[in-house]
XYZ file of C-alpha atoms in Angstrom:
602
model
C -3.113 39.004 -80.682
C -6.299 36.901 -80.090
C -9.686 37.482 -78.406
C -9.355 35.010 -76.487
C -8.335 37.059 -73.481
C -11.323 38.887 -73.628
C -13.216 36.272 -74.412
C -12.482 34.808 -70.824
C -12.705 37.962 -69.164
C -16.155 38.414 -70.633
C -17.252 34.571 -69.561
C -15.942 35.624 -65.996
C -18.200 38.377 -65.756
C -21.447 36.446 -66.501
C -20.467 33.727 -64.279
C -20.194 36.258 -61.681
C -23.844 37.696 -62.017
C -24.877 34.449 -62.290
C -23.418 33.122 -59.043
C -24.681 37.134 -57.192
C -27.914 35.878 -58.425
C -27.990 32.460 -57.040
C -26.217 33.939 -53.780
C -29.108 36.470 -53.094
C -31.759 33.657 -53.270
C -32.587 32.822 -49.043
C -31.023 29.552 -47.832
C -30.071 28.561 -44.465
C -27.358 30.416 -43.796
C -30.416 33.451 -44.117
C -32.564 31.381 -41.460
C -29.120 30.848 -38.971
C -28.757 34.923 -39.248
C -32.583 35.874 -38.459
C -32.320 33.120 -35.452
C -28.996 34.752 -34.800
C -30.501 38.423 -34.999
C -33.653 37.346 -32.895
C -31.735 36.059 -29.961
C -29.406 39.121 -29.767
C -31.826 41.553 -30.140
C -33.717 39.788 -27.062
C -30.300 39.570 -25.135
C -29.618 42.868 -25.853
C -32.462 43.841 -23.613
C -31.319 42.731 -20.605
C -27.217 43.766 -20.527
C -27.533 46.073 -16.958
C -23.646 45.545 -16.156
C -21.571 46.434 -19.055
C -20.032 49.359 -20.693
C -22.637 49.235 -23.643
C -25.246 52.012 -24.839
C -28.128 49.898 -26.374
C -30.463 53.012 -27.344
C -28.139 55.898 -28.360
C -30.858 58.571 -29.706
C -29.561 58.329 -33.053
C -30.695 55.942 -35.612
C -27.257 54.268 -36.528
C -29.619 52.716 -39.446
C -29.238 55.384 -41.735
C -25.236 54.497 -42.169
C -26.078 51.061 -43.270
C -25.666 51.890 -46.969
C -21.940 52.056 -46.159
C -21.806 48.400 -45.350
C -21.763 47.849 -49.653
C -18.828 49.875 -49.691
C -14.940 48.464 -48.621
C -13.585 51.731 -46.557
C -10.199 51.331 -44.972
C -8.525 54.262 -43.433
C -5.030 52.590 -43.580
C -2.199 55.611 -42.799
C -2.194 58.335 -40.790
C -5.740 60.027 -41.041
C -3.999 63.590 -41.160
C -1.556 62.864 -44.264
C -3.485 62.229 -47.345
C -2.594 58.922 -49.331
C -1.286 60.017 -52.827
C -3.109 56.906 -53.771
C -5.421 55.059 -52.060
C -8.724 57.443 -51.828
C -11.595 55.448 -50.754
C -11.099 56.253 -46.973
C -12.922 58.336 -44.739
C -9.844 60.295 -43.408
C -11.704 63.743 -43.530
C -14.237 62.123 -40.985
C -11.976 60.456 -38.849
C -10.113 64.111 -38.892
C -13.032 65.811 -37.352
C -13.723 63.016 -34.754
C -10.373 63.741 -33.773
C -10.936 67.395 -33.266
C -14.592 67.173 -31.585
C -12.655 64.311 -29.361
C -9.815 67.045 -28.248
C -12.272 70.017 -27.487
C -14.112 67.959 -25.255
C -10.985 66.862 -24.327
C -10.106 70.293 -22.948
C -8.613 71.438 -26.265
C -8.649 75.088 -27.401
C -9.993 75.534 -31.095
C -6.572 77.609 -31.930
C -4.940 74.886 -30.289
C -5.909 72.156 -32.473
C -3.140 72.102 -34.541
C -0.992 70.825 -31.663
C -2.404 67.729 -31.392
C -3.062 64.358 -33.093
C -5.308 61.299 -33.052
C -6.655 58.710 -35.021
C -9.545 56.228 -34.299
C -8.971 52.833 -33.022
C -10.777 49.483 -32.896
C -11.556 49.814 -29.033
C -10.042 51.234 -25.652
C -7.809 48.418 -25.728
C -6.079 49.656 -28.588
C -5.936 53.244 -27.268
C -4.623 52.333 -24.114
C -1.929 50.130 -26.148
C -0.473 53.577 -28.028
C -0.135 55.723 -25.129
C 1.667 53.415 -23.396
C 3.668 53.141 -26.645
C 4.237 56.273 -27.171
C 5.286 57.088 -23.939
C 7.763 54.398 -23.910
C 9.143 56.246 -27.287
C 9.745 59.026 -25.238
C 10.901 57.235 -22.328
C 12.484 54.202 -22.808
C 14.130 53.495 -19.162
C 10.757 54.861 -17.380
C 8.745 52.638 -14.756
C 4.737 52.255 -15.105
C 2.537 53.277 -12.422
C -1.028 51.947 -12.783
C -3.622 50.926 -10.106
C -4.612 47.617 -8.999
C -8.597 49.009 -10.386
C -7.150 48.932 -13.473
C -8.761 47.653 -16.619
C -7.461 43.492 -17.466
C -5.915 44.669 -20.418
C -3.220 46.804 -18.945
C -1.201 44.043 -17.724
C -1.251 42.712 -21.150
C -0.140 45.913 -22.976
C 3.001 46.289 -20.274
C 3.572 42.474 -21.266
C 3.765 42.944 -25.185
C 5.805 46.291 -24.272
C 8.144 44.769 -21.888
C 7.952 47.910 -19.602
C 8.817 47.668 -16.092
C 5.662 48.039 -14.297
C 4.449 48.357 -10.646
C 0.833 48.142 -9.282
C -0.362 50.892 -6.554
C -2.813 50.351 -4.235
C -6.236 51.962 -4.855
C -8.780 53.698 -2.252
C -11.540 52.238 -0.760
C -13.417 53.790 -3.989
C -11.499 52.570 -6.538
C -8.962 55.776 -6.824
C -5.479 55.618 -7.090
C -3.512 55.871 -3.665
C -1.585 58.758 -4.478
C 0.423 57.828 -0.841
C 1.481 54.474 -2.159
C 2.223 55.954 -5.043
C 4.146 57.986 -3.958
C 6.370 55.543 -2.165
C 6.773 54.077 -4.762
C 7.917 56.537 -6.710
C 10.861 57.304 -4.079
C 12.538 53.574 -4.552
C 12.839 54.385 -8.546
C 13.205 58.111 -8.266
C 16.616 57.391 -10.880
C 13.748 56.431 -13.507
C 11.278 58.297 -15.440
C 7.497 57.670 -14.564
C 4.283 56.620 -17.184
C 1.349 57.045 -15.002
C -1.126 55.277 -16.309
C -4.255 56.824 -14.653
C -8.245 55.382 -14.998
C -10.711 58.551 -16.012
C -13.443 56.048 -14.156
C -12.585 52.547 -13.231
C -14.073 49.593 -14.781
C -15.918 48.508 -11.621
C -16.350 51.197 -9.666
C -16.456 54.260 -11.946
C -13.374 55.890 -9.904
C -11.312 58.936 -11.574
C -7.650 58.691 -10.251
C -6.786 62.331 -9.406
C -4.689 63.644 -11.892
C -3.831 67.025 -10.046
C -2.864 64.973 -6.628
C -0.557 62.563 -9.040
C 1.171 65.456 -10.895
C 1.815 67.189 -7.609
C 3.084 63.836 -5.991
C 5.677 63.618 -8.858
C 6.829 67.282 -8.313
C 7.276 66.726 -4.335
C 9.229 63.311 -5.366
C 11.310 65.629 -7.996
C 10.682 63.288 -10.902
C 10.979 65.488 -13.672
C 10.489 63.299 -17.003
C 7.241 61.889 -16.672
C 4.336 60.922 -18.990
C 0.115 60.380 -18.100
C -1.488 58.115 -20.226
C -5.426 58.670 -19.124
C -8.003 56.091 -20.005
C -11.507 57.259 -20.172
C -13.036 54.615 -21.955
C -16.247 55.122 -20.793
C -15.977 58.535 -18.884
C -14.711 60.314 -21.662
C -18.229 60.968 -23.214
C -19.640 62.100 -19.814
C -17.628 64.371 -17.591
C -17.432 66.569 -20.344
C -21.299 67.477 -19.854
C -21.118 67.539 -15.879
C -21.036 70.994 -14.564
C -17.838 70.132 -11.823
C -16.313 66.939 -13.244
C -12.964 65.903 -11.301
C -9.665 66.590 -13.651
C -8.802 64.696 -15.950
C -8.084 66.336 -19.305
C -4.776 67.702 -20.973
C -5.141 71.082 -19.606
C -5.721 69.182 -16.106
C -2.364 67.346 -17.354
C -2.786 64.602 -19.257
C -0.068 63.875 -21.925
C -2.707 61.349 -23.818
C -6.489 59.924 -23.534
C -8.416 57.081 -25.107
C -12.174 56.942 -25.029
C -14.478 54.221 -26.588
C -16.750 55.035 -28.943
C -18.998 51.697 -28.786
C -19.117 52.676 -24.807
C -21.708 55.587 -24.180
C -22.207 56.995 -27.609
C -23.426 53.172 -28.348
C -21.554 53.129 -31.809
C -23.099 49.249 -33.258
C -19.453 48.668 -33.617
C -16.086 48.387 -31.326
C -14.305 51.581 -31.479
C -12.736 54.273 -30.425
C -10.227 57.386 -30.014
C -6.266 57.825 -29.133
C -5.641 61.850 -28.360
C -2.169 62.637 -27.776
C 0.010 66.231 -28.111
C 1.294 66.053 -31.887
C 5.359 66.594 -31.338
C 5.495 63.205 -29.170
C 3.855 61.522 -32.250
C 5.993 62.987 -34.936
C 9.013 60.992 -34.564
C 6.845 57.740 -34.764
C 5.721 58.801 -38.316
C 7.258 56.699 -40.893
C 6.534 57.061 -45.130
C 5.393 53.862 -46.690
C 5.432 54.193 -50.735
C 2.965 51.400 -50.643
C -0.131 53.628 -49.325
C 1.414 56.690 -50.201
C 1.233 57.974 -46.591
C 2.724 57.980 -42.972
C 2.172 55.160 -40.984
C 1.384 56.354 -37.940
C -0.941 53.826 -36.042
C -0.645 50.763 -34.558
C -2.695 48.629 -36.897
C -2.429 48.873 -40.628
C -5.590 48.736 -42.121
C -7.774 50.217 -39.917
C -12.236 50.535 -40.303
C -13.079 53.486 -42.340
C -17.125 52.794 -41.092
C -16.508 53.011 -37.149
C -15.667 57.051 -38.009
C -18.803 57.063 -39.629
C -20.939 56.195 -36.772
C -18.514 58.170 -34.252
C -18.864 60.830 -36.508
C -23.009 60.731 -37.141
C -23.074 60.455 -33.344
C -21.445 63.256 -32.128
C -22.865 65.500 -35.320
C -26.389 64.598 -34.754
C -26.427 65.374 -30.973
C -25.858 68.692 -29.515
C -24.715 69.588 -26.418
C -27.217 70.235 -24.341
C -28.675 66.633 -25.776
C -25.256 65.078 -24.433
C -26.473 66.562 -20.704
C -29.491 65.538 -20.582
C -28.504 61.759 -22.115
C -25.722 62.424 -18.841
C -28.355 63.640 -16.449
C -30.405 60.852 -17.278
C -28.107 57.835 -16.764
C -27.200 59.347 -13.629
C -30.911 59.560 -12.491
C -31.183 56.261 -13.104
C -28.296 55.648 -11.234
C -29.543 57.463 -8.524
C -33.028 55.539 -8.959
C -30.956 52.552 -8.809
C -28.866 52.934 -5.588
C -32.850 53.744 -4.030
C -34.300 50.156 -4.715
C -31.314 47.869 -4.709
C -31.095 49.587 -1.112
C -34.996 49.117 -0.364
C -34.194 44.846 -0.947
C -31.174 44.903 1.555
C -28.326 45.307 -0.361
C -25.650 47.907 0.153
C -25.354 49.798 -2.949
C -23.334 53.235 -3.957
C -22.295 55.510 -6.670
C -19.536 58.169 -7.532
C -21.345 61.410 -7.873
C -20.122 61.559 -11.432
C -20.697 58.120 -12.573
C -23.761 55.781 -13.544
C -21.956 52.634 -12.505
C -23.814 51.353 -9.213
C -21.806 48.773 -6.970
C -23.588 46.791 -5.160
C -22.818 44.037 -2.426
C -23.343 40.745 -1.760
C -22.415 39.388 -5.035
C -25.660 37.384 -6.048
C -25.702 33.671 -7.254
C -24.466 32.973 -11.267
C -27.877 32.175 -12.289
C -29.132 35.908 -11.656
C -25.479 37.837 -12.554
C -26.317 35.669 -16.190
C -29.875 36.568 -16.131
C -29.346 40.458 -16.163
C -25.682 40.636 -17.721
C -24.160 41.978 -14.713
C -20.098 42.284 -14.034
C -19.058 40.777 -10.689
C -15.747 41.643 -8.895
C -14.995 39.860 -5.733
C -17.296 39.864 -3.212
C -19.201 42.738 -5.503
C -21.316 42.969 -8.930
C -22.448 46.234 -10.203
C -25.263 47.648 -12.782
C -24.510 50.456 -15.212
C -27.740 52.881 -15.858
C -26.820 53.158 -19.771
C -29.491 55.042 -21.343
C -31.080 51.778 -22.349
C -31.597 50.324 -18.357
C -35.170 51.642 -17.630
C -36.964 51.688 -14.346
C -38.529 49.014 -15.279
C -35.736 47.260 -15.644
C -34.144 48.123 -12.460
C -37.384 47.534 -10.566
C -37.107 43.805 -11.768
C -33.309 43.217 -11.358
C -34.101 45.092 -7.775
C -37.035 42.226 -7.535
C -34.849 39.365 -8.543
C -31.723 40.630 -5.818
C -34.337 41.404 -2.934
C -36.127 37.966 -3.226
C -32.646 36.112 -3.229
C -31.546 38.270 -0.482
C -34.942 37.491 1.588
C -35.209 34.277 1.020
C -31.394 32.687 0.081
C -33.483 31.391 -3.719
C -33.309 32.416 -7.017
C -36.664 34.271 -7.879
C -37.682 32.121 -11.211
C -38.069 34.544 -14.653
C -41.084 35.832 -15.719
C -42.987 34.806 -18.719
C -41.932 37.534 -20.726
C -38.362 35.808 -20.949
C -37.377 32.384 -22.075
C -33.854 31.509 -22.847
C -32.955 34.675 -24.398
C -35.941 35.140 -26.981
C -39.028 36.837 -25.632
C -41.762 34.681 -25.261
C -44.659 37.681 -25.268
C -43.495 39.801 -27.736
C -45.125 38.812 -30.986
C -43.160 38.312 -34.224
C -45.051 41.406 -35.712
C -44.298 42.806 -39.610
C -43.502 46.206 -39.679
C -47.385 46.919 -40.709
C -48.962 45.098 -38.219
C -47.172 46.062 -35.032
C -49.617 49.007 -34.442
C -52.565 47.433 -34.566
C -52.903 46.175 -31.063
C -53.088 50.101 -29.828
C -54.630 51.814 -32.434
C -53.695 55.408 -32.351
C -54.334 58.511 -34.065
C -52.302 61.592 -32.203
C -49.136 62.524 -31.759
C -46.774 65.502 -30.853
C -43.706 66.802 -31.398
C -41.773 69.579 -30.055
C -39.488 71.565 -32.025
C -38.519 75.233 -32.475
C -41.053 78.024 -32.694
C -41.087 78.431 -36.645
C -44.875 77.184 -36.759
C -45.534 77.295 -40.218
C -42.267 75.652 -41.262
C -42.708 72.688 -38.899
C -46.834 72.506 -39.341
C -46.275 72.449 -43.328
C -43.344 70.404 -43.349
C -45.728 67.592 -41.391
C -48.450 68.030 -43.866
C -46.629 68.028 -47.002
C -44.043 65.272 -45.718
C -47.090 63.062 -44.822
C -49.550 64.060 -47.712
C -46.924 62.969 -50.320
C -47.226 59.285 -48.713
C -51.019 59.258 -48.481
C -51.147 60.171 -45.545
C -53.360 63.229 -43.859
C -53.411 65.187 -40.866
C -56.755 66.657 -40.494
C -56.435 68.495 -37.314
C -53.207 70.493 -35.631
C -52.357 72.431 -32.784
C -49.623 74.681 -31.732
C -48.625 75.168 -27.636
C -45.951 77.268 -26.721
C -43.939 76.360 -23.810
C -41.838 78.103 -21.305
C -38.821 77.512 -22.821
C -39.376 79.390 -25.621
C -40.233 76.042 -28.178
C -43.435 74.218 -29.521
C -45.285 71.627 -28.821
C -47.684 70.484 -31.827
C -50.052 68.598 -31.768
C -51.429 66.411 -34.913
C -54.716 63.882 -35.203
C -54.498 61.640 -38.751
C -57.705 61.047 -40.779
C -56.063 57.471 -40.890
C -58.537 53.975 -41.782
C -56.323 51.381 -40.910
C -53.569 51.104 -37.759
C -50.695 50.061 -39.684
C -50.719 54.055 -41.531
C -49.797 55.031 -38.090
C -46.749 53.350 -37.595
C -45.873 54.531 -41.161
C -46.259 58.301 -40.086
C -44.247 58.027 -37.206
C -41.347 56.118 -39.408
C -41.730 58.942 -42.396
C -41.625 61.469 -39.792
C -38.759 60.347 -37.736
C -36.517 59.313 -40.575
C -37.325 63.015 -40.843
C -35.649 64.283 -37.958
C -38.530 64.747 -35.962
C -38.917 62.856 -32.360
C -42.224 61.411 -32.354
C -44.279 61.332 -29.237
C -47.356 58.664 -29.290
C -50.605 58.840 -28.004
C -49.224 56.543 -25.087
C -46.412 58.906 -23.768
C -47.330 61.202 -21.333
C -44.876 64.303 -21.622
C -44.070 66.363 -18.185
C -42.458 69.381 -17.106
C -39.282 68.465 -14.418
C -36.821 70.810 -12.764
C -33.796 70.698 -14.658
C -32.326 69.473 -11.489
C -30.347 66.297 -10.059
C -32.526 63.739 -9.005
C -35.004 65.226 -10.921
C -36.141 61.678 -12.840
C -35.801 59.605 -10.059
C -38.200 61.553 -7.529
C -40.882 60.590 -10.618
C -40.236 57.175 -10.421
C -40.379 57.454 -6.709
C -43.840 59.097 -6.896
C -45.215 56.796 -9.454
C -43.762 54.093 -7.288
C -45.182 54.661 -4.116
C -48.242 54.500 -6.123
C -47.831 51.253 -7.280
C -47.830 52.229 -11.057
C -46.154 50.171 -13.495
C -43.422 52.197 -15.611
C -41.872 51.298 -18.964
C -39.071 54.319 -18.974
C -38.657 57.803 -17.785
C -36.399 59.841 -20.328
C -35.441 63.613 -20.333
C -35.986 64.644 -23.863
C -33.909 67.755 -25.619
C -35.606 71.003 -25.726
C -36.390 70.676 -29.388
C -35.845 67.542 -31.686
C -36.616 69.460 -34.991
C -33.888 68.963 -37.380
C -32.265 71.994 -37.602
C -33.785 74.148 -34.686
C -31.503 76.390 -32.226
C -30.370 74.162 -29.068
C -28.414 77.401 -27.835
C -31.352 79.067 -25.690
C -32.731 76.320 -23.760
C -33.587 77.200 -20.293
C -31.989 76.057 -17.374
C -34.845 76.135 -15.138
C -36.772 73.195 -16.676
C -37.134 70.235 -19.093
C -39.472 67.880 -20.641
C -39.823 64.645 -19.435
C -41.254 61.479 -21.515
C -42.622 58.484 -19.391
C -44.232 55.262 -20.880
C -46.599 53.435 -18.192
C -48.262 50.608 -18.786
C -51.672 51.084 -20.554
C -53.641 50.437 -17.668
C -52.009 52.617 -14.969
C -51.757 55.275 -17.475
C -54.666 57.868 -15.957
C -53.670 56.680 -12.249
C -49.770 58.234 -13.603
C -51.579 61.218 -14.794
C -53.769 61.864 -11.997
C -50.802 60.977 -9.695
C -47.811 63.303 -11.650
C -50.532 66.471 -11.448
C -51.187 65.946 -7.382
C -47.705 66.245 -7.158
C -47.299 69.856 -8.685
C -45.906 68.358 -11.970
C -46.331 69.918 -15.011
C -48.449 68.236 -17.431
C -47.505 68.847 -20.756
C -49.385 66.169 -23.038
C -51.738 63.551 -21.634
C -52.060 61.878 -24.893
C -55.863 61.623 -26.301
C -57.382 63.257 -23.180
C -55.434 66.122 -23.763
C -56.270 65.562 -27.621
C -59.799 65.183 -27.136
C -59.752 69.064 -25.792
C -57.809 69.554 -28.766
C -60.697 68.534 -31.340
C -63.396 70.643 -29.233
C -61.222 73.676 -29.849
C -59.740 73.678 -33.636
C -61.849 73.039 -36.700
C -60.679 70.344 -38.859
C -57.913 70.539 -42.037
C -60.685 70.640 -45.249
C-alpha cells in the first residue's frame, strides 16, 4: 500500500481552494448579475396584473443563509428517510398542517390527512387530478371553460376523458350546463375540477350547488379537486367567504405559495384526505422512504419560506394584509371607472376586470393580463395608490384621446431613471431624520430598554422617548436619536427591524381608521379630492413587537400608515384631521411637542 492515493486526494483539495479562491474574485459574470438584479428589481415595481406578492411583510432575507446549504426533501415528507437526513421534512410537515386548518381542518382531525409541498399550482393541480384518477379510473372530468391553461395539459398527460362547462357571466361554473352534462355520462364517475377564484376574474365555482347537482343527477362516485392557487391564502381571513374547503366538500386543494404569501420562489401546497393517498405510497430502498409525490427530488428551501411566512404572521396580520388588497381593489374599481372604463370586482377578490382591453404598449408597460376583449389589475399588497392612480392615468388618457400617454421620467426601459444608485449609508441623507415610532404591546419598559440597549450596543443613542397608549390597548413610542450624521439613521431602523420591530419614519403619518370595508379607500378618496400626492396607504397590525399578544386587538379600529409626498405632507395632515380622522403620529410636528414635554436621556 502506497501514499500515493492520498497523496492525490490531498493535491485535489488544494486545487479546490485554490480554484474557490479565484472563483470568488468579481468578473463579468458578477457585472451581468447586478445588471440582471437592477432591471428586475425595477420591473418588479410595476407587475399590477399577475398573481405575484412583491412586498410580503416579512423579510424573506433572513432565509438566505440556506442558499449555502443543498436541501432536498425527496420522499414522502411524513415518512422519515432511514438515510438521507439533510431535508426539511419536519417543516414541510407543519406547512402541511397550518395549510389544512385553514383549509377547514379540525386540529384532532389532522391525522386524516396528507400533503406535501410542490413546485407551483401547476403541480398541485397535476396530483389531484392524479389521484382522483387512482380512485376512479373510468370517471369523466368536469372543469370550466375559466379554467387555468394548465388544466388542459394535465387531462392531456393523464389521458382522462374530459369535458368543458360553460361558466357565468362572472367567471363561475354553470352548475345548469353542468349538470347536463352530467346526465349524458351518468354510467361514469365524475372529477370536478372546481376554480377557488378564477385566473381572470377571481370567480369561486360553488362547491355546495356542484355537490348538490351530482346528488339530483344520482352520481354517486365522484371526486372535487379544488384549485385555490391564489384564493387559498385569502378567504380564509374573510368573515363570509363562499365554500370551498373540505368540510364544504372538497376531496383535495392546491394553493400557491409564491401567489399571496409572495414566497421569492415558485411553490406551493397539495392537501388531500390521507386513505386516497395511501395506496399511491410505494418504498424505495434507495431514499429509505415512500415515494409519494409526483417529482422526486423536490426543494427543501421553498418550505422554508412557506414556513417563515405563515410563522411570522398572525392572524389578524393575514386580515388586515386581506382587507388591504381588497381596499385597494375597491380604490381601484373607483378610478379606472372615473377614466371611462367599465371595471368590477368579486366581493371576495382583489382581481379588478376591466374593459376595453387597452393597446400592447400600455398592457407591457404595467404587467397587466389580458383576456379577450378584457385585461385586469390585481391589488397585491405591493400595487399602491400611487400606482393605480398612474395606470388609471395611462387607461383614461388612451381612452380620451385613442393615444398612448408617453411614460414619465421616473421610468426608462425597465431601470428607473430617478432613483439614485445609493449605498446602503448614503440613502438617508437626502431626508435627514431623527424620530421614529413604533407600536408594540404595552410592556413599556421591556420595549423602551430593549430600543436603548439594542441601539447603544451599535453606537447608537436615543436621547429622548415617549410612551402613548392607544385605544386598543397597545403602545405607541416614540424615540428622537442624538445622531451626527444621516446615514446612523438608516442603520437604526435596519438594527431595529432585523429586530422584529416595524419601524415608522419621520415621513409616515400614522392614522386611526374604522376597522371597516372600504375603510382605506375613502382615505385615498379624501386625500384625492384634495389633490395630494400619495405613495401608499397600508393597514398596519395592532402591534409589530416580536413577541407581543395579537389575540385582543379590537375590532372597532386600526392603524393606518400613509406615505405622501414630502411636499403635500401638512396639506394630508391638515386634510385627514378635517375629516374626523384620528391622528395618531404626524411625524416631527407631533415630535416637536414631544421634546417640549420630556426631558432628555442623560
Amino acid at each position: 500500500m502506497t501514499d500515493m492515493g492520498f497523496e492525490r486526494a490531498q493535491e485535489a483539495e488544494w486545487k479546490k481552494e485554490q480554484m474557490q479562491r479565484r472563483l470568488a474574485e468579481p468578473t463579468d459574470a458578477d457585472r451581468t448579475m447586478d445588471e440582471t438584479h437592477e432591471t428586475l428589481r425595477a420591473l418588479s415595481r410595476r407587475v399590477a396584473g399577475y398573481q405575484v406578492n412583491q412586498s410580503f411583510p416579512v423579510d424573506f432575507s433572513r432565509l438566505h443563509r440556506f442558499l449555502s446549504i443543498h436541501i432536498n426533501n425527496v420522499g414522502d415528507p411524513f415518512v422519515q428517510s432511514k438515510f438521507w437526513r439533510t431535508n426539511t421534512h419536519n417543516i414541510e410537515r407543519e406547512v402541511v398542517h397550518k395549510g389544512l386548518q385553514l383549509a377547514g381542518v379540525r386540529q384532532e382531525d389532522l391525522g386524516s390527512y396528507w400533503g406535501y409541498v410542490t413546485s407551483g399550482g401547476t403541480e398541485g393541480n397535476l396530483y389531484g387530478l392524479h389521484l382522483a384518477r387512482s380512485i376512479f379510473p373510468r370517471a369523466v372530468v368536469y372543469y370550466s371553460r375559466e379554467s387555468h391553461y394548465s388544466v388542459p395539459k394535465s387531462l392531456s398527460l393523464l389521458r382522462l376523458k374530459n369535458i368543458m362547462v360553460r361558466t357565468l357571466p362572472g367567471g363561475a361554473m354553470d352548475c345548469e350546463d353542468l349538470r347536463s352534462q352530467l346526465l349524458v355520462h351518468r354510467d361514469r364517475p365524475a372529477i370536478i375540477f372546481a376554480n377557488v377564484g378564477t385566473t381572470m376574474k377571481g370567480a369561486v365555482d360553488d362547491i355546495s350547488a356542484i355537490k348538490s347537482t351530482l346528488g339530483e343527477v344520482g352520481i354517486a362516485q365522484h371526486y372535487i379537486h379544488c384549485d385555490a392557487a391564489l384564493h387559498g391564502f385569502i378567504l380564509p381571513f374573510l368573515d363570509s367567504p363562499p365554500p370551498w374547503t373540505f368540510a364544504d366538500g372538497a376531496d383535495s386543494i392546491a394553493i400557491s405559495g409564491h401567489k399571496f404569501l409572495g414566497c421569492p420562489v415558485p411553490c406551493g401546497l397539495l392537501l388531500a384526505k390521507l386513505d386516497a393517498v395511501e395506496h399511491l405510497r410505494k418504498s424505495v430502498d434507495y431514499i429509505g422512504s415512500m415515494d409519494s409525490t409526483i417529482l422526486g427530488s423536490r426543494s427543501g428551501h421553498a418550505p422554508l419560506f412557506m414556513w417563515y411566512a405563515l410563522s411570522k404572521a398572525s392572524h389578524s396580520d393575514f386580515c388586515f394584509m386581506v382587507e388591504s388588497c381588497l381596499a385597494h381593489a375597491d380604490y381601484a374599481v373607483e378610478r379606472l371607472e372615473a377614466e371611462g372604463l367599465q371595471a368590477w370586482r368579486h366581493p371576495y377578490s382583489p382581481i379588478v376586470v376591466f374593459k376595453p382591453q387597452p393597446p400592447v404598449e400600455l398592457l407591457s408597460r404595467w404587467q397587466l393580463a389580458p383576456h379577450g376583449e378584457m385585461a385586469h389589475i390585481i391589488t397585491m399588497l405591493h400595487v399602491t395608490c400611487e400606482q393605480i392612480n398612474r395606470i388609471a392615468d395611462d387607461l383614461g388618457h388612451w381612452i380620451k384621446t385613442g393615444e398612448i400617454k408617453p411614460m414619465t421620467s421616473d421610468f426608462q426601459d425597465g431601470v428607473p431613471a430617478s432613483i439614485p444608485r445609493l449605498r446602503r449609508d448614503e440613502r438617508w441623507e437626502s431626508t435627514p431624520m431623527h424620530e421614529f415610532a413604533i407600536i408594540a404591546g404595552n410592556s413599556k419598559d421591556d420595549v423602551v430598554n430593549d430600543v436603548i440597549d439594542l441601539l447603544q450596543r451599535n453606537g447608537l443613542c436615543v436621547v429622548q422617548y415617549k410612551a402613548t397608549s392607544l385605544d386598543s390597548g397597545f403602545v405607541m413610542y416614540h424615540f428622537r436619536l442624538g445622531i451626527l450624521h444621516a446615514a446612523e439613521y438608516g442603520h437604526a431602523v435596519s438594527l431595529l427591524t432585523k429586530h422584529g420591530y416595524h419601524v415608522y419614519t419621520e415621513n409616515c403619518i400614522l392614522v386611526t381608521v374604522p376597522n371597516a370595508a372600504g375603510a382605506l379607500a375613502t382615505i385615498a378618496a379624501v386625500l384625492r379630492d384634495e389633490q395630494v400626492t400619495v405613495h401608499s396607504i397600508q393597514v398596519t397590525p395592532g402591534a409589530t413587537y416580536q413577541g407581543s399578544v395579537y389575540g385582543n386587538i379590537p375590532t372597532e379600529s386600526a392603524v393606518c400608515a400613509v406615505m405622501t409626498s414630502p411636499d403635500d405632507k401638512e396639506k394630508a395632515i391638515q386634510t385627514l384631521a378635517s375629516s374626523g380622522m384620528g391622528i395618531v403620529n404626524i411625524g416631527a410636528s407631533q415630535l416637536q411637542k414631544l421634546r417640549s414635554e420630556t426631558p432628555e436621556i442623560k
